[in-house]
PDB file of C-alpha atoms in Angstrom:
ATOM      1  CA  UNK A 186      -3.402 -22.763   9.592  1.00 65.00           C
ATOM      2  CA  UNK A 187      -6.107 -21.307   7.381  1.00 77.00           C
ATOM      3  CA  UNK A 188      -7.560 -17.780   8.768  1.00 83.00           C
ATOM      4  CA  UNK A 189     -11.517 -17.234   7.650  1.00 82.00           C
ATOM      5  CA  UNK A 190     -10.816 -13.763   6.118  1.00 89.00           C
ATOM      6  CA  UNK A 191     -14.436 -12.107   5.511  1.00 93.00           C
ATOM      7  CA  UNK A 192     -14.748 -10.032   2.595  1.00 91.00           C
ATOM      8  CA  UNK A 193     -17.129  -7.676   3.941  1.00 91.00           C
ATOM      9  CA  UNK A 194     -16.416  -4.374   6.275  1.00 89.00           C
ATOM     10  CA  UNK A 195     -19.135  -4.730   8.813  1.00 91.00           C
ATOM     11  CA  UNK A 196     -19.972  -5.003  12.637  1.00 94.00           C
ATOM     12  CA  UNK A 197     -20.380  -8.835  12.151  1.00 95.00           C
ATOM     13  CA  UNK A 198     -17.510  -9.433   9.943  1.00 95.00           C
ATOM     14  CA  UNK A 199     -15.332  -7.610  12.724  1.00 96.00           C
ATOM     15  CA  UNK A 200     -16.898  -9.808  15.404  1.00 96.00           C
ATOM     16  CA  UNK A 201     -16.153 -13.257  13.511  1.00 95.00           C
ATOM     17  CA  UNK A 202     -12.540 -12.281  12.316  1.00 96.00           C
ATOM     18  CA  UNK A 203     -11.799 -11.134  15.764  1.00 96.00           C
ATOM     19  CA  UNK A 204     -13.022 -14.560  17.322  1.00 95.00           C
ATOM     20  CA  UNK A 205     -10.703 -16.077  14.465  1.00 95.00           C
ATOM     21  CA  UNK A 206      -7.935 -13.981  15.713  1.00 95.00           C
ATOM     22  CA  UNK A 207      -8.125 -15.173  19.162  1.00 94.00           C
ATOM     23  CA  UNK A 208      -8.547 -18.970  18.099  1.00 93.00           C
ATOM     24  CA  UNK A 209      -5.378 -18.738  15.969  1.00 92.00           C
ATOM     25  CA  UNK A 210      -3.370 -17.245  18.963  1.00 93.00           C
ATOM     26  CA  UNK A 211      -4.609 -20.083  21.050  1.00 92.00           C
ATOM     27  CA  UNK A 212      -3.830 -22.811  18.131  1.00 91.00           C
ATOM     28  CA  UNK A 213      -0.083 -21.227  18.496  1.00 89.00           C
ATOM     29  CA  UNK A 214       0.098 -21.552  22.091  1.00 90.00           C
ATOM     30  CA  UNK A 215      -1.405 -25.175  22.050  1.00 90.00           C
ATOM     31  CA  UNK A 216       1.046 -26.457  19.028  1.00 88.00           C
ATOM     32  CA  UNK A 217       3.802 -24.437  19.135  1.00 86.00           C
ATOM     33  CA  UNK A 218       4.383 -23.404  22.898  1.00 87.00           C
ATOM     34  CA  UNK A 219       4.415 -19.605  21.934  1.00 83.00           C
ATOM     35  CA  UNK A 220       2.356 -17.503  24.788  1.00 88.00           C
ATOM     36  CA  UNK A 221       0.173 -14.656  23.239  1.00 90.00           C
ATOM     37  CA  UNK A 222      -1.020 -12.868  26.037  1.00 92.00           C
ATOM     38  CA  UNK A 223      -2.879  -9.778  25.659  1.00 93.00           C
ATOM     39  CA  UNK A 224      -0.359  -8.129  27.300  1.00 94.00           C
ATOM     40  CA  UNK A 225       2.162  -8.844  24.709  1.00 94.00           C
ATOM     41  CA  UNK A 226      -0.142  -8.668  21.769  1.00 95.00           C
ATOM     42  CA  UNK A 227      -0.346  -4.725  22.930  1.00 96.00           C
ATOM     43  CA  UNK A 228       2.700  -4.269  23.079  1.00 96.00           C
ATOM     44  CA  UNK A 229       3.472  -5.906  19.841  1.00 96.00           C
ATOM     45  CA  UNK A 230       0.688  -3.224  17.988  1.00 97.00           C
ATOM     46  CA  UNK A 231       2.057   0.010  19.857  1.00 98.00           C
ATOM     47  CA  UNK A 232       5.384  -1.008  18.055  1.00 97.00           C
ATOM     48  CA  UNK A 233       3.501  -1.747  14.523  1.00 97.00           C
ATOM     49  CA  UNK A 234       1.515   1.813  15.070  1.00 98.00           C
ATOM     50  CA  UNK A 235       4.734   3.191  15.133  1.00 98.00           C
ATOM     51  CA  UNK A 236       6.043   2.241  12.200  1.00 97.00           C
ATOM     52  CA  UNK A 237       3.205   2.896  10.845  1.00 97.00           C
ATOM     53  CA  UNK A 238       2.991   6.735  11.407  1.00 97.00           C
ATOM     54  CA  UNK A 239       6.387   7.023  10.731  1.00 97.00           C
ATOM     55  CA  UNK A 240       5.828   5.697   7.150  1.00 97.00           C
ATOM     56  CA  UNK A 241       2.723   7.891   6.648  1.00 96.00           C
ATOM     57  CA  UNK A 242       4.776  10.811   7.688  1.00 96.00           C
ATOM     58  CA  UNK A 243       7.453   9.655   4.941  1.00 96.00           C
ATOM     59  CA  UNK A 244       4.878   9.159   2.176  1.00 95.00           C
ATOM     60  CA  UNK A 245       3.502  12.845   2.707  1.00 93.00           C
ATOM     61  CA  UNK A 246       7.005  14.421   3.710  1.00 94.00           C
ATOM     62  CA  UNK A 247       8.268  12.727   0.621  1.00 94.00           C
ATOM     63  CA  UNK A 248       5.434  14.798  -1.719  1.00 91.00           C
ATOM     64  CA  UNK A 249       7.120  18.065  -0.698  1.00 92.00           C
ATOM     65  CA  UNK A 250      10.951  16.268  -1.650  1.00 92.00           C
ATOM     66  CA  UNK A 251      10.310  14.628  -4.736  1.00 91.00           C
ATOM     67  CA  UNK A 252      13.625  15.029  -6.394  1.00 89.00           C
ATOM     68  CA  UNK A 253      15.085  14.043  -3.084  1.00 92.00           C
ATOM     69  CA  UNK A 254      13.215  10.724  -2.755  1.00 94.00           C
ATOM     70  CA  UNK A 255      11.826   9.015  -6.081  1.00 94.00           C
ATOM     71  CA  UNK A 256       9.284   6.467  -5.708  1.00 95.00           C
ATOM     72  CA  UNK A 257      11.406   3.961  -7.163  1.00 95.00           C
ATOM     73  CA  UNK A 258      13.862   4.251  -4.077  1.00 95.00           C
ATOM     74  CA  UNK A 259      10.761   4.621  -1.582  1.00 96.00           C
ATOM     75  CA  UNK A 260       9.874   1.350  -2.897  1.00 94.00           C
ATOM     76  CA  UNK A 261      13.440   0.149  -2.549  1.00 94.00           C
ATOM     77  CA  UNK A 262      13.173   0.894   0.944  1.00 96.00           C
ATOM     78  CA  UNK A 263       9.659  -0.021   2.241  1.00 96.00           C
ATOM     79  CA  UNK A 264      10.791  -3.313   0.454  1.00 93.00           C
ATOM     80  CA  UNK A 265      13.660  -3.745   2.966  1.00 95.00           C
ATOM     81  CA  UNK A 266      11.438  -2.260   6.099  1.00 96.00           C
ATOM     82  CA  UNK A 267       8.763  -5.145   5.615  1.00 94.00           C
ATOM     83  CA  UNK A 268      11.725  -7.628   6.483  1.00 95.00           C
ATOM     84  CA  UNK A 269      12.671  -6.167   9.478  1.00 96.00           C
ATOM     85  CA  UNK A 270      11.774  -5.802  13.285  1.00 96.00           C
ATOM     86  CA  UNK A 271       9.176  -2.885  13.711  1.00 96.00           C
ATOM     87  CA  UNK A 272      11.807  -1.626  16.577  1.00 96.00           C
ATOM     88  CA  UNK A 273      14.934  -1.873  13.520  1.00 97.00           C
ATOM     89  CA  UNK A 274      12.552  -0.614  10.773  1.00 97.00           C
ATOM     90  CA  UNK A 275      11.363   2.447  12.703  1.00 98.00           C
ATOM     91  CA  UNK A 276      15.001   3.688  13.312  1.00 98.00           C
ATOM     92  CA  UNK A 277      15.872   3.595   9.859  1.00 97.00           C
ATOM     93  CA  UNK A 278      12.365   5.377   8.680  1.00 98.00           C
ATOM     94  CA  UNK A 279      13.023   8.025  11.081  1.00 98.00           C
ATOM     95  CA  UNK A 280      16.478   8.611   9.741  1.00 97.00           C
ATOM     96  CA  UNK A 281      15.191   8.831   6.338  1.00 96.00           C
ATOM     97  CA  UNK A 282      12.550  11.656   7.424  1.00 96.00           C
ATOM     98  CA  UNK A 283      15.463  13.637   9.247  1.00 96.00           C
ATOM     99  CA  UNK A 284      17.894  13.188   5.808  1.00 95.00           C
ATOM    100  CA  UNK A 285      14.723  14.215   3.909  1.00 95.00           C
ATOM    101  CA  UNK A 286      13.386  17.255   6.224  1.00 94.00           C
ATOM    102  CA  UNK A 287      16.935  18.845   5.488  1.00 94.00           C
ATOM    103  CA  UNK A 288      16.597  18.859   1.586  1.00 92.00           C
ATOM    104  CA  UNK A 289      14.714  21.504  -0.321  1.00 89.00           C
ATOM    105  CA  UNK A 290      11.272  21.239  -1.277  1.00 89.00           C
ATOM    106  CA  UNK A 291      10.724  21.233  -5.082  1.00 84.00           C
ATOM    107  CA  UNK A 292       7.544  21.706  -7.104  1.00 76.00           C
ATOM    108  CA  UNK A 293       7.198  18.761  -9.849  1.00 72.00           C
ATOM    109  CA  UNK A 294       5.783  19.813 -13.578  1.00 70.00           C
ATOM    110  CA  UNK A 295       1.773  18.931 -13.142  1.00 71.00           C
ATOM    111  CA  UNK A 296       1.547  17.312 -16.368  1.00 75.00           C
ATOM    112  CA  UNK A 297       4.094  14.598 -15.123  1.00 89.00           C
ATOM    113  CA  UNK A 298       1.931  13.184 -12.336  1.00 95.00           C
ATOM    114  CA  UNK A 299       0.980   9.610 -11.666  1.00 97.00           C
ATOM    115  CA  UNK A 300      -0.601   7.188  -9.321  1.00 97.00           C
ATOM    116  CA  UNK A 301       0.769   3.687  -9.724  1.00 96.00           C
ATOM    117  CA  UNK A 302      -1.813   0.860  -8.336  1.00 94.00           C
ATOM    118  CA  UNK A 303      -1.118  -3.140  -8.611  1.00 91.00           C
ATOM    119  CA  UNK A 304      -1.874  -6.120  -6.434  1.00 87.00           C
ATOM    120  CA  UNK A 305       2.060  -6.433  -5.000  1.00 85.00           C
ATOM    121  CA  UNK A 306       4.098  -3.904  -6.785  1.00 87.00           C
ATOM    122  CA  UNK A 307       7.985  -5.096  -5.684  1.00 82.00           C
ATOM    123  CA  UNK A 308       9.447  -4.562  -9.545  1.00 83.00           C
ATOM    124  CA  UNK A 309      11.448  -1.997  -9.005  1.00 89.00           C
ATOM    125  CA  UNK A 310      12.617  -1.794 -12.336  1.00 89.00           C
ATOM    126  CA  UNK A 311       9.232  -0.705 -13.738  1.00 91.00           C
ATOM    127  CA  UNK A 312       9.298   2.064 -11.559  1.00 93.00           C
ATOM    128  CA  UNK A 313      12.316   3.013 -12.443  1.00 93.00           C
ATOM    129  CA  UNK A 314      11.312   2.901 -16.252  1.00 93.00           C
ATOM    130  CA  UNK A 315       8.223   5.346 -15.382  1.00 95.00           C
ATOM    131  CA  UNK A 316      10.390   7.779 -14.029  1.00 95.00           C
ATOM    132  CA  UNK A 317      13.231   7.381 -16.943  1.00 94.00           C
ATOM    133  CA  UNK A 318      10.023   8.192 -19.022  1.00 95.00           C
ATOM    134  CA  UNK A 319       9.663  11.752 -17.373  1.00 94.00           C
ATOM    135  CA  UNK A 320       6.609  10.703 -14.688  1.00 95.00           C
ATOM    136  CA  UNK A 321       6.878  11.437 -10.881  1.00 95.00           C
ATOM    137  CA  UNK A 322       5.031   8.749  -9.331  1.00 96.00           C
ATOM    138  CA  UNK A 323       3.111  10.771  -6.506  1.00 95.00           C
ATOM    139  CA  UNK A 324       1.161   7.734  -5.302  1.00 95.00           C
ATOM    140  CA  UNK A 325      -0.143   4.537  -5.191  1.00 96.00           C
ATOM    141  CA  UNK A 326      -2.446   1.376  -4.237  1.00 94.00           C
ATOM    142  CA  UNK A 327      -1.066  -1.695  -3.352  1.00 92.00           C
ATOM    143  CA  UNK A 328      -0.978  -4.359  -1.317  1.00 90.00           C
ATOM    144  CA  UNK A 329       2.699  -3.214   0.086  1.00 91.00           C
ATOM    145  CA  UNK A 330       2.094   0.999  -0.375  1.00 93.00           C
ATOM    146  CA  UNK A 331       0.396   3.478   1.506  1.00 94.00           C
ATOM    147  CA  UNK A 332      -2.716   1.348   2.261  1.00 92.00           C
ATOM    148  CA  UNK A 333      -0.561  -1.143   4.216  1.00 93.00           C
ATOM    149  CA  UNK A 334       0.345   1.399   6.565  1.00 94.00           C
ATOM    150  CA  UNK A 335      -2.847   3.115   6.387  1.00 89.00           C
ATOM    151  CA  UNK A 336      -4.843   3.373  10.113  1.00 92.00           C
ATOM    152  CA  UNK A 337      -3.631   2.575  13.119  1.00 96.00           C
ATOM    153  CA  UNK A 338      -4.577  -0.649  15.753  1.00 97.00           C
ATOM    154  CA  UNK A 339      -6.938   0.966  18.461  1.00 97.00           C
ATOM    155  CA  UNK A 340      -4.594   0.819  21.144  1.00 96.00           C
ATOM    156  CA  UNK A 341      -7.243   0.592  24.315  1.00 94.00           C
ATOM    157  CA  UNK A 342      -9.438  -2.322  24.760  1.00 94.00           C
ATOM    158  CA  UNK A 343      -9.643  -6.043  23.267  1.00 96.00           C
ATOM    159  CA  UNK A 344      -6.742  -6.138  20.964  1.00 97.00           C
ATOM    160  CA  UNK A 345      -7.833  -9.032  19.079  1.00 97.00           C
ATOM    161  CA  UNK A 346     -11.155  -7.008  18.246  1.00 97.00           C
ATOM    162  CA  UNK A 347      -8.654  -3.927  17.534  1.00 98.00           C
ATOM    163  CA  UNK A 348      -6.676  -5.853  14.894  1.00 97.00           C
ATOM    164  CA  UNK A 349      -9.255  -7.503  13.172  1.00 97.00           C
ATOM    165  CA  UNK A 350     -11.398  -3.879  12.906  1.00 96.00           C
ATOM    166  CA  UNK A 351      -7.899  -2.421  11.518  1.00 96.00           C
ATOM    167  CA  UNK A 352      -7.416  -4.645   8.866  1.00 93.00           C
ATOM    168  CA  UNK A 353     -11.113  -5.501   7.966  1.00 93.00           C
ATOM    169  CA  UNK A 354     -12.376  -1.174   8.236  1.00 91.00           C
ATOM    170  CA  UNK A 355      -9.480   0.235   6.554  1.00 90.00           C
ATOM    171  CA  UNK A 356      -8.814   0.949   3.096  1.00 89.00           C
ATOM    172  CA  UNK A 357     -10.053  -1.614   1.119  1.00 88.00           C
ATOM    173  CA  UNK A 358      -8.273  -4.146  -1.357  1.00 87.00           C
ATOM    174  CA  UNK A 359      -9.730  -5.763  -4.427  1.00 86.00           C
ATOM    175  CA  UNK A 360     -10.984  -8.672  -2.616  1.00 85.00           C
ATOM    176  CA  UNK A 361     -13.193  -6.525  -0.451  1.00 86.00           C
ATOM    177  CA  UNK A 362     -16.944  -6.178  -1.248  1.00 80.00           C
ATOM    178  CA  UNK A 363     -18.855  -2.928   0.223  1.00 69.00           C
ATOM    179  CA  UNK A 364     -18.998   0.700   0.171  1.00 59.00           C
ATOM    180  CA  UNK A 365     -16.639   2.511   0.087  1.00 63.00           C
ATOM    181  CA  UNK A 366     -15.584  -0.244  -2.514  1.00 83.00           C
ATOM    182  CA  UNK A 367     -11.813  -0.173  -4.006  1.00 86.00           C
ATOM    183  CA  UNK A 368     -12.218   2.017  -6.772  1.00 91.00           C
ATOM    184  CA  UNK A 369     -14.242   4.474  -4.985  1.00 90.00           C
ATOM    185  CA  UNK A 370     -11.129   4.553  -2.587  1.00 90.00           C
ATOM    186  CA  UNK A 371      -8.533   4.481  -5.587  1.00 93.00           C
ATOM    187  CA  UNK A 372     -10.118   7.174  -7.117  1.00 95.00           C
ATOM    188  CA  UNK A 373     -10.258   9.904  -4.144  1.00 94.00           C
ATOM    189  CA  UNK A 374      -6.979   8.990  -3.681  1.00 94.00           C
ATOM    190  CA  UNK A 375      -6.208   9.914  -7.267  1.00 96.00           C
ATOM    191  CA  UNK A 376      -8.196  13.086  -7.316  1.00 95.00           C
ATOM    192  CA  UNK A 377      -6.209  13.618  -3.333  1.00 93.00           C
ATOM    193  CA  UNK A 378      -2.547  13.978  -4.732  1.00 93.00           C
ATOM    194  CA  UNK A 379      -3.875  15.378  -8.365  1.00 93.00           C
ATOM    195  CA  UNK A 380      -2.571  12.682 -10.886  1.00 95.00           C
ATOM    196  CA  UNK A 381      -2.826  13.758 -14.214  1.00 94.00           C
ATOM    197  CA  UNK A 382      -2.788   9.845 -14.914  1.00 97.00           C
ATOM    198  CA  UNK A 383      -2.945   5.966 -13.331  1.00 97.00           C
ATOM    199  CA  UNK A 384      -0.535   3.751 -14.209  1.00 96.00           C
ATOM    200  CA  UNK A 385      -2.247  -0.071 -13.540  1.00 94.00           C
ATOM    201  CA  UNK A 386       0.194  -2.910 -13.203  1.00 91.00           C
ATOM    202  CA  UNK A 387      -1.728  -5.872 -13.289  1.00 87.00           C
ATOM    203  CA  UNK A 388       0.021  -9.545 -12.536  1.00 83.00           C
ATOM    204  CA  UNK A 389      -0.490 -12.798 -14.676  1.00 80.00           C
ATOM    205  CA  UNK A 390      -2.780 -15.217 -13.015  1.00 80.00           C
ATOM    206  CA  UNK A 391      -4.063 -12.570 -10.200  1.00 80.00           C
ATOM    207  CA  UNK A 392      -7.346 -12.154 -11.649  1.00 79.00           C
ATOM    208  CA  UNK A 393      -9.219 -10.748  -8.286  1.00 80.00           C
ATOM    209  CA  UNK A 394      -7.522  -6.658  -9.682  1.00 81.00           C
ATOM    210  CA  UNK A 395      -8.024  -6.733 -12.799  1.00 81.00           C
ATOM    211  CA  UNK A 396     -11.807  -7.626 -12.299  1.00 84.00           C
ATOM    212  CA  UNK A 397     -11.954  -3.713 -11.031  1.00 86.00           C
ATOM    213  CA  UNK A 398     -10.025  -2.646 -14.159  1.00 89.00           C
ATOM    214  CA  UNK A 399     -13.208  -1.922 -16.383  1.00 90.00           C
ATOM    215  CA  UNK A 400     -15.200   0.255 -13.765  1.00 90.00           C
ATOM    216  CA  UNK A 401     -11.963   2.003 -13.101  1.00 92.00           C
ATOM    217  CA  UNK A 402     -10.992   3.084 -16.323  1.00 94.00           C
ATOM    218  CA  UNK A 403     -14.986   4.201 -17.080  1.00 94.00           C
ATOM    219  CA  UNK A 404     -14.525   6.564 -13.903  1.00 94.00           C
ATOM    220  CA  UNK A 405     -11.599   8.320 -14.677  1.00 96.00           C
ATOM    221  CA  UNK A 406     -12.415   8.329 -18.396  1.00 96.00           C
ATOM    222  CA  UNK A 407     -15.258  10.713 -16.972  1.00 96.00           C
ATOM    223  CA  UNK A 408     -12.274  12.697 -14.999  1.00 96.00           C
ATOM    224  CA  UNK A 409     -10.233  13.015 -18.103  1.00 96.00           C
ATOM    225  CA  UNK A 410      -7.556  11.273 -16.316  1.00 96.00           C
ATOM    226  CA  UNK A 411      -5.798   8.822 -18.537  1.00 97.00           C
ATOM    227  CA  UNK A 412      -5.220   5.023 -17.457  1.00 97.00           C
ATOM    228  CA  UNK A 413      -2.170   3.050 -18.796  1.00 96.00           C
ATOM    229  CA  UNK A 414      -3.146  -1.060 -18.041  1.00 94.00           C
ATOM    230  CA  UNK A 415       0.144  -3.333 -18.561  1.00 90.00           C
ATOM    231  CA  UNK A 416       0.595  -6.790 -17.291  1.00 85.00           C
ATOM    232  CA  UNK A 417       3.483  -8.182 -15.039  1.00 79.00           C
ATOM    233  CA  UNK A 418       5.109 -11.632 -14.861  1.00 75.00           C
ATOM    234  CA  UNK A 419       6.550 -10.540 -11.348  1.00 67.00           C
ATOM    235  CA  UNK A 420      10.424 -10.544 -12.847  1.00 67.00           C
ATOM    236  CA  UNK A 421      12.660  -7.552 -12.433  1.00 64.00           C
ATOM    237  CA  UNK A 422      13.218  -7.702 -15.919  1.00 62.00           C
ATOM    238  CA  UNK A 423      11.183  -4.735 -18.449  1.00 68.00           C
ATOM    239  CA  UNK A 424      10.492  -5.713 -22.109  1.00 72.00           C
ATOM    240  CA  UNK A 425      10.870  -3.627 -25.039  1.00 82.00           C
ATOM    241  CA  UNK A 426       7.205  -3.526 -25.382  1.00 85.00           C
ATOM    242  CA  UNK A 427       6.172  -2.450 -22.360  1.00 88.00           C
ATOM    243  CA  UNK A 428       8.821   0.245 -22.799  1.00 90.00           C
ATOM    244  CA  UNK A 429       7.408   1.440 -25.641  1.00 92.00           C
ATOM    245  CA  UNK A 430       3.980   1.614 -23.922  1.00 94.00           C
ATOM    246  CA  UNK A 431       5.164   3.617 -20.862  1.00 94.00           C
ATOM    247  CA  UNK A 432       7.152   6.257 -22.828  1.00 94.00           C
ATOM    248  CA  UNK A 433       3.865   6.855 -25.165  1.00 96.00           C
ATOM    249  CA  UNK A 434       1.834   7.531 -21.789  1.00 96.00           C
ATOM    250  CA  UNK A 435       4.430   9.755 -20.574  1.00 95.00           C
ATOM    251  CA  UNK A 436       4.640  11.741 -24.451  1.00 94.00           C
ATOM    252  CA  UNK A 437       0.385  11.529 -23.714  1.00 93.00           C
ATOM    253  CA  UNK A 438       0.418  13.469 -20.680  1.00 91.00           C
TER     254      UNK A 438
END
């Protein structure tokens, strides 16, 4: 089944995804002989909201640890969360912030700072080269970061309106149209944990990013804050040029 996805955060574009929501449980009740009652649809987002805090405590626990927790193994493990039951996945994040509330705070050089931002950013081996190159990655914007844990499911009230004003009102992806648009939301987010630099990893053939690439380098060029654009085939692998490229915008900062 195809969902109709609007593209636009508004009252009506809540109201039509929400009726889209509802048809979609129906069509899996009708085809597939799986009951979504609203009862269990609840119960399902009270277990997703808290995973969801839990992760947002981890991202801004982690900012306080950085030694303790590089990006590249946040990554790792946000990676292995997304596969598992919320129930399974909370456990393990809630370990994590116990093992990381007992290690010692650190304070990371400020010209070393950098927000990473992509479509899906799963290479973990890029991140790892960043922070080879002397960068601590102190945040980010994509499709599987922060802003996929970012707001919580109202958790009173027609749940299928409640999920589809989560994931239309939140922070915004590319494909959204509207105010505040992407790069407004990129940028505050940039100027929140005080990059001294954006590193954009764009992916071949996902053209709907790298449409915001232009305006975004224009606003932080007016910020003074450095933007490093390389391009992704979505392999593990790192070539020697982009290498290159990533150790002269760490020497740059």
């Amino acid at each position: 089944s195809i969902l109709s996805l609007p593209r636009i955060q508004s009252a009506a574009a809540v109201d039509h995804f929400a009726t889209t929501l509802r048809k979609f449980a129906q069509g899996l009740e009708r085809e597939g002989g799986i009951p979504v009652t609203e009862d269990s649809l609840n119960e399902a987002i009270k277990k997703a909201n808290r995973l969801r805090a839990s992760i947002n405590n981890l991202y801004r626990l982690r900012l306080t640890r950085l030694e303790a927790m590089p990006y590249s193994k946040l990554r790792a493990q946000v990676r292995q969360w997304l596969e598992m039951s919320p129930e399974t996945a909370w456990e393990d994040v809630e370990r994590e912030l116990k093992a990381l509330e007992s290690s010692s705070p650190d304070i990371v050089p400020e010209g070393s700072k950098v927000l990473v931002a992509s479509s899906m950013l799963d290479q973990i081996g890029i991140l790892e080269l960043i922070e080879e190159a002397g960068m601590t990655v102190v945040g980010d914007d994509h499709c599987s970061g922060l802003r996929h844990f970012d707001v919580l499911v109202s958790e009173s009230g027609d749940p299928f309106r409640n999920l589809a004003s989560r994931y239309l009102m939140r922070w915004p992806c590319a494909r959204m149209q509207g105010s505040p648009s992407h790069v407004e939301k990129l940028i505050s987010e940039v100027e929140k944990v005080k990059a001294n630099g954006v590193i954009y990893i764009g992916l071949k053939y996902c053209d709907q990013p790298s449409f915001d690439i232009p305006r975004l380098r224009a606003l932080l060029m007016e910020r003074a804050i450095p933007l490093l654009h390389i391009e992704s085939d979505y392999t593990e692998g790192v070539g020697g040029q982009v290498k290159v490229r990533v150790e002269a915008f760490a020497e740059m900062l």
